[in-house]
Amino acid sequence: MTGSFDLRLLYSREDIAAMVRALAARISADYAGKELLVIGVLKGAVVFLADLIRELTIPAEVDFIGLSSYGDGVTTCGEVEVTAFPAASIESRHILVVEDIIDTGLCLDALLKFLAARRPASVRVCALMDKPARRQVKVEVAYSGFTLPDKFVVGYGLDFAQRYRQLPQIYTLEEAPVERQLASDD
Ligand code: IMP
Ligand code: MG
């Protein structure tokens, strides 16, 4: 993507809060009586994770994992590498991976392999958003929030070239009309 962009509101604060509450209720019910280790995927999932854990009614330890993504602001992980390791031990734990969005599935696939090698008791995934039309590898998402068309979204933790993460709502990034781009070039 080049040129200039418009942000178009996709999910409001209220839409997001309702979805976070619904996901947290399902997770709390499913893991009742168990000790959960929530692992957020840096950096995009940080805002979602912060809201999600505050809606859980079960005990949960929180940790993070960092994955490298090669490419520009829009394309996602072609080759995936773990760049920041969780401090907690994974072995014999019930793991909930928290992701902002599942696109090709390549990041999540690599992450699930990384976790499986460390012999957890169980692993499930919670993703706020999913773009199933873009999937390149099959991944199972137990707790899936909004299903999106093939649109690039920003805000609520998600960035475009490290911008827009701090916006409290979720927007689609739309290419600005060509006339306006030309006008703003001079
Ligand atoms: P995947 O490996 O292609 O599924 O990529 C997943 C990661 O790419 C997400 O965790 C995001 O960090 C990033 N990503 C994918 N789609 C978007 C988007 O629409 N906006 C912002 N980041 C995205
Ligand atoms: Mg991410």
PDB file of N, CA, C and O in Angstrom, residues 78-107:
ATOM      1  N   GLY A  78       5.977 -14.054   6.589  1.00  0.00           N
ATOM      2  CA  GLY A  78       6.328 -15.061   5.589  1.00  0.00           C
ATOM      3  C   GLY A  78       7.117 -16.150   6.284  1.00  0.00           C
ATOM      4  O   GLY A  78       6.728 -17.306   6.312  1.00  0.00           O
ATOM      5  N   GLU A  79       8.223 -15.733   6.881  1.00  0.00           N
ATOM      6  CA  GLU A  79       9.035 -16.639   7.679  1.00  0.00           C
ATOM      7  C   GLU A  79       8.896 -16.171   9.116  1.00  0.00           C
ATOM      8  O   GLU A  79       9.033 -14.985   9.398  1.00  0.00           O
ATOM      9  N   VAL A  80       8.636 -17.087  10.000  1.00  0.00           N
ATOM     10  CA  VAL A  80       8.314 -16.694  11.366  1.00  0.00           C
ATOM     11  C   VAL A  80       9.398 -17.154  12.321  1.00  0.00           C
ATOM     12  O   VAL A  80       9.880 -18.281  12.243  1.00  0.00           O
ATOM     13  N   GLU A  81       9.778 -16.262  13.210  1.00  0.00           N
ATOM     14  CA  GLU A  81      10.798 -16.588  14.196  1.00  0.00           C
ATOM     15  C   GLU A  81      10.340 -16.064  15.555  1.00  0.00           C
ATOM     16  O   GLU A  81       9.773 -14.976  15.629  1.00  0.00           O
ATOM     17  N   VAL A  82      10.590 -16.836  16.598  1.00  0.00           N
ATOM     18  CA  VAL A  82      10.260 -16.358  17.944  1.00  0.00           C
ATOM     19  C   VAL A  82      11.386 -15.439  18.406  1.00  0.00           C
ATOM     20  O   VAL A  82      12.547 -15.835  18.431  1.00  0.00           O
ATOM     21  N   THR A  83      11.049 -14.194  18.715  1.00  0.00           N
ATOM     22  CA  THR A  83      12.070 -13.203  19.073  1.00  0.00           C
ATOM     23  C   THR A  83      12.042 -12.840  20.558  1.00  0.00           C
ATOM     24  O   THR A  83      13.005 -12.310  21.080  1.00  0.00           O
ATOM     25  N   ALA A  84      10.926 -13.088  21.229  1.00  0.00           N
ATOM     26  CA  ALA A  84      10.856 -12.837  22.673  1.00  0.00           C
ATOM     27  C   ALA A  84      10.151 -14.036  23.301  1.00  0.00           C
ATOM     28  O   ALA A  84       9.040 -14.396  22.903  1.00  0.00           O
ATOM     29  N   PHE A  85      10.802 -14.663  24.246  1.00  0.00           N
ATOM     30  CA  PHE A  85      10.296 -15.906  24.822  1.00  0.00           C
ATOM     31  C   PHE A  85       9.494 -15.642  26.088  1.00  0.00           C
ATOM     32  O   PHE A  85       9.862 -14.773  26.880  1.00  0.00           O
ATOM     33  N   PRO A  86       8.427 -16.415  26.299  1.00  0.00           N
ATOM     34  CA  PRO A  86       7.698 -16.250  27.563  1.00  0.00           C
ATOM     35  C   PRO A  86       8.591 -16.641  28.740  1.00  0.00           C
ATOM     36  O   PRO A  86       9.401 -17.567  28.618  1.00  0.00           O
ATOM     37  N   ALA A  87       8.443 -15.920  29.838  1.00  0.00           N
ATOM     38  CA  ALA A  87       9.243 -16.226  31.027  1.00  0.00           C
ATOM     39  C   ALA A  87       8.728 -17.488  31.713  1.00  0.00           C
ATOM     40  O   ALA A  87       9.478 -18.243  32.311  1.00  0.00           O
ATOM     41  N   ALA A  88       7.424 -17.709  31.629  1.00  0.00           N
ATOM     42  CA  ALA A  88       6.808 -18.850  32.316  1.00  0.00           C
ATOM     43  C   ALA A  88       7.155 -20.155  31.607  1.00  0.00           C
ATOM     44  O   ALA A  88       7.350 -20.175  30.396  1.00  0.00           O
ATOM     45  N   SER A  89       7.201 -21.230  32.389  1.00  0.00           N
ATOM     46  CA  SER A  89       7.384 -22.554  31.797  1.00  0.00           C
ATOM     47  C   SER A  89       6.050 -22.992  31.177  1.00  0.00           C
ATOM     48  O   SER A  89       4.982 -22.757  31.739  1.00  0.00           O
ATOM     49  N   ILE A  90       6.128 -23.599  30.012  1.00  0.00           N
ATOM     50  CA  ILE A  90       4.934 -23.994  29.265  1.00  0.00           C
ATOM     51  C   ILE A  90       4.479 -25.401  29.664  1.00  0.00           C
ATOM     52  O   ILE A  90       3.286 -25.725  29.603  1.00  0.00           O
ATOM     53  N   GLU A  91       5.434 -26.200  30.066  1.00  0.00           N
ATOM     54  CA  GLU A  91       5.182 -27.628  30.297  1.00  0.00           C
ATOM     55  C   GLU A  91       4.042 -27.855  31.297  1.00  0.00           C
ATOM     56  O   GLU A  91       4.006 -27.223  32.361  1.00  0.00           O
ATOM     57  N   SER A  92       3.126 -28.720  30.908  1.00  0.00           N
ATOM     58  CA  SER A  92       1.987 -29.140  31.740  1.00  0.00           C
ATOM     59  C   SER A  92       1.004 -28.016  32.075  1.00  0.00           C
ATOM     60  O   SER A  92       0.181 -28.176  32.973  1.00  0.00           O
ATOM     61  N   ARG A  93       1.084 -26.905  31.374  1.00  0.00           N
ATOM     62  CA  ARG A  93       0.171 -25.792  31.645  1.00  0.00           C
ATOM     63  C   ARG A  93      -0.972 -25.771  30.630  1.00  0.00           C
ATOM     64  O   ARG A  93      -0.840 -26.243  29.515  1.00  0.00           O
ATOM     65  N   HIS A  94      -2.101 -25.184  31.053  1.00  0.00           N
ATOM     66  CA  HIS A  94      -3.198 -24.922  30.121  1.00  0.00           C
ATOM     67  C   HIS A  94      -2.959 -23.546  29.517  1.00  0.00           C
ATOM     68  O   HIS A  94      -3.033 -22.531  30.228  1.00  0.00           O
ATOM     69  N   ILE A  95      -2.664 -23.525  28.242  1.00  0.00           N
ATOM     70  CA  ILE A  95      -2.245 -22.285  27.574  1.00  0.00           C
ATOM     71  C   ILE A  95      -3.397 -21.713  26.748  1.00  0.00           C
ATOM     72  O   ILE A  95      -4.031 -22.434  25.966  1.00  0.00           O
ATOM     73  N   LEU A  96      -3.617 -20.421  26.892  1.00  0.00           N
ATOM     74  CA  LEU A  96      -4.528 -19.701  25.998  1.00  0.00           C
ATOM     75  C   LEU A  96      -3.708 -18.650  25.252  1.00  0.00           C
ATOM     76  O   LEU A  96      -3.210 -17.693  25.849  1.00  0.00           O
ATOM     77  N   VAL A  97      -3.547 -18.861  23.958  1.00  0.00           N
ATOM     78  CA  VAL A  97      -2.831 -17.895  23.125  1.00  0.00           C
ATOM     79  C   VAL A  97      -3.809 -16.780  22.760  1.00  0.00           C
ATOM     80  O   VAL A  97      -4.906 -17.049  22.276  1.00  0.00           O
ATOM     81  N   VAL A  98      -3.411 -15.542  22.999  1.00  0.00           N
ATOM     82  CA  VAL A  98      -4.285 -14.408  22.665  1.00  0.00           C
ATOM     83  C   VAL A  98      -3.666 -13.627  21.500  1.00  0.00           C
ATOM     84  O   VAL A  98      -2.554 -13.104  21.608  1.00  0.00           O
ATOM     85  N   GLU A  99      -4.395 -13.595  20.411  1.00  0.00           N
ATOM     86  CA  GLU A  99      -3.953 -12.919  19.182  1.00  0.00           C
ATOM     87  C   GLU A  99      -4.924 -11.795  18.834  1.00  0.00           C
ATOM     88  O   GLU A  99      -6.112 -11.876  19.147  1.00  0.00           O
ATOM     89  N   ASP A 100      -4.411 -10.778  18.170  1.00  0.00           N
ATOM     90  CA  ASP A 100      -5.282  -9.714  17.695  1.00  0.00           C
ATOM     91  C   ASP A 100      -6.099 -10.184  16.500  1.00  0.00           C
ATOM     92  O   ASP A 100      -7.314 -10.042  16.457  1.00  0.00           O
ATOM     93  N   ILE A 101      -5.404 -10.761  15.506  1.00  0.00           N
ATOM     94  CA  ILE A 101      -6.079 -11.100  14.256  1.00  0.00           C
ATOM     95  C   ILE A 101      -5.374 -12.278  13.592  1.00  0.00           C
ATOM     96  O   ILE A 101      -4.151 -12.385  13.671  1.00  0.00           O
ATOM     97  N   ILE A 102      -6.152 -13.162  13.008  1.00  0.00           N
ATOM     98  CA  ILE A 102      -5.574 -14.283  12.251  1.00  0.00           C
ATOM     99  C   ILE A 102      -5.798 -13.984  10.774  1.00  0.00           C
ATOM    100  O   ILE A 102      -6.940 -13.782  10.340  1.00  0.00           O
ATOM    101  N   ASP A 103      -4.709 -13.969  10.043  1.00  0.00           N
ATOM    102  CA  ASP A 103      -4.764 -13.599   8.630  1.00  0.00           C
ATOM    103  C   ASP A 103      -4.394 -14.842   7.803  1.00  0.00           C
ATOM    104  O   ASP A 103      -5.238 -15.701   7.575  1.00  0.00           O
ATOM    105  N   THR A 104      -3.136 -14.974   7.404  1.00  0.00           N
ATOM    106  CA  THR A 104      -2.736 -16.193   6.672  1.00  0.00           C
ATOM    107  C   THR A 104      -2.702 -17.409   7.600  1.00  0.00           C
ATOM    108  O   THR A 104      -2.791 -18.548   7.136  1.00  0.00           O
ATOM    109  N   GLY A 105      -2.510 -17.177   8.890  1.00  0.00           N
ATOM    110  CA  GLY A 105      -2.389 -18.271   9.853  1.00  0.00           C
ATOM    111  C   GLY A 105      -0.950 -18.713  10.062  1.00  0.00           C
ATOM    112  O   GLY A 105      -0.673 -19.556  10.911  1.00  0.00           O
ATOM    113  N   LEU A 106      -0.020 -18.132   9.296  1.00  0.00           N
ATOM    114  CA  LEU A 106       1.386 -18.581   9.360  1.00  0.00           C
ATOM    115  C   LEU A 106       2.018 -18.279  10.721  1.00  0.00           C
ATOM    116  O   LEU A 106       2.731 -19.110  11.274  1.00  0.00           O
ATOM    117  N   CYS A 107       1.741 -17.110  11.263  1.00  0.00           N
ATOM    118  CA  CYS A 107       2.291 -16.754  12.592  1.00  0.00           C
ATOM    119  C   CYS A 107       1.782 -17.716  13.652  1.00  0.00           C
ATOM    120  O   CYS A 107       2.556 -18.260  14.441  1.00  0.00           O
TER     121      CYS A 107
END
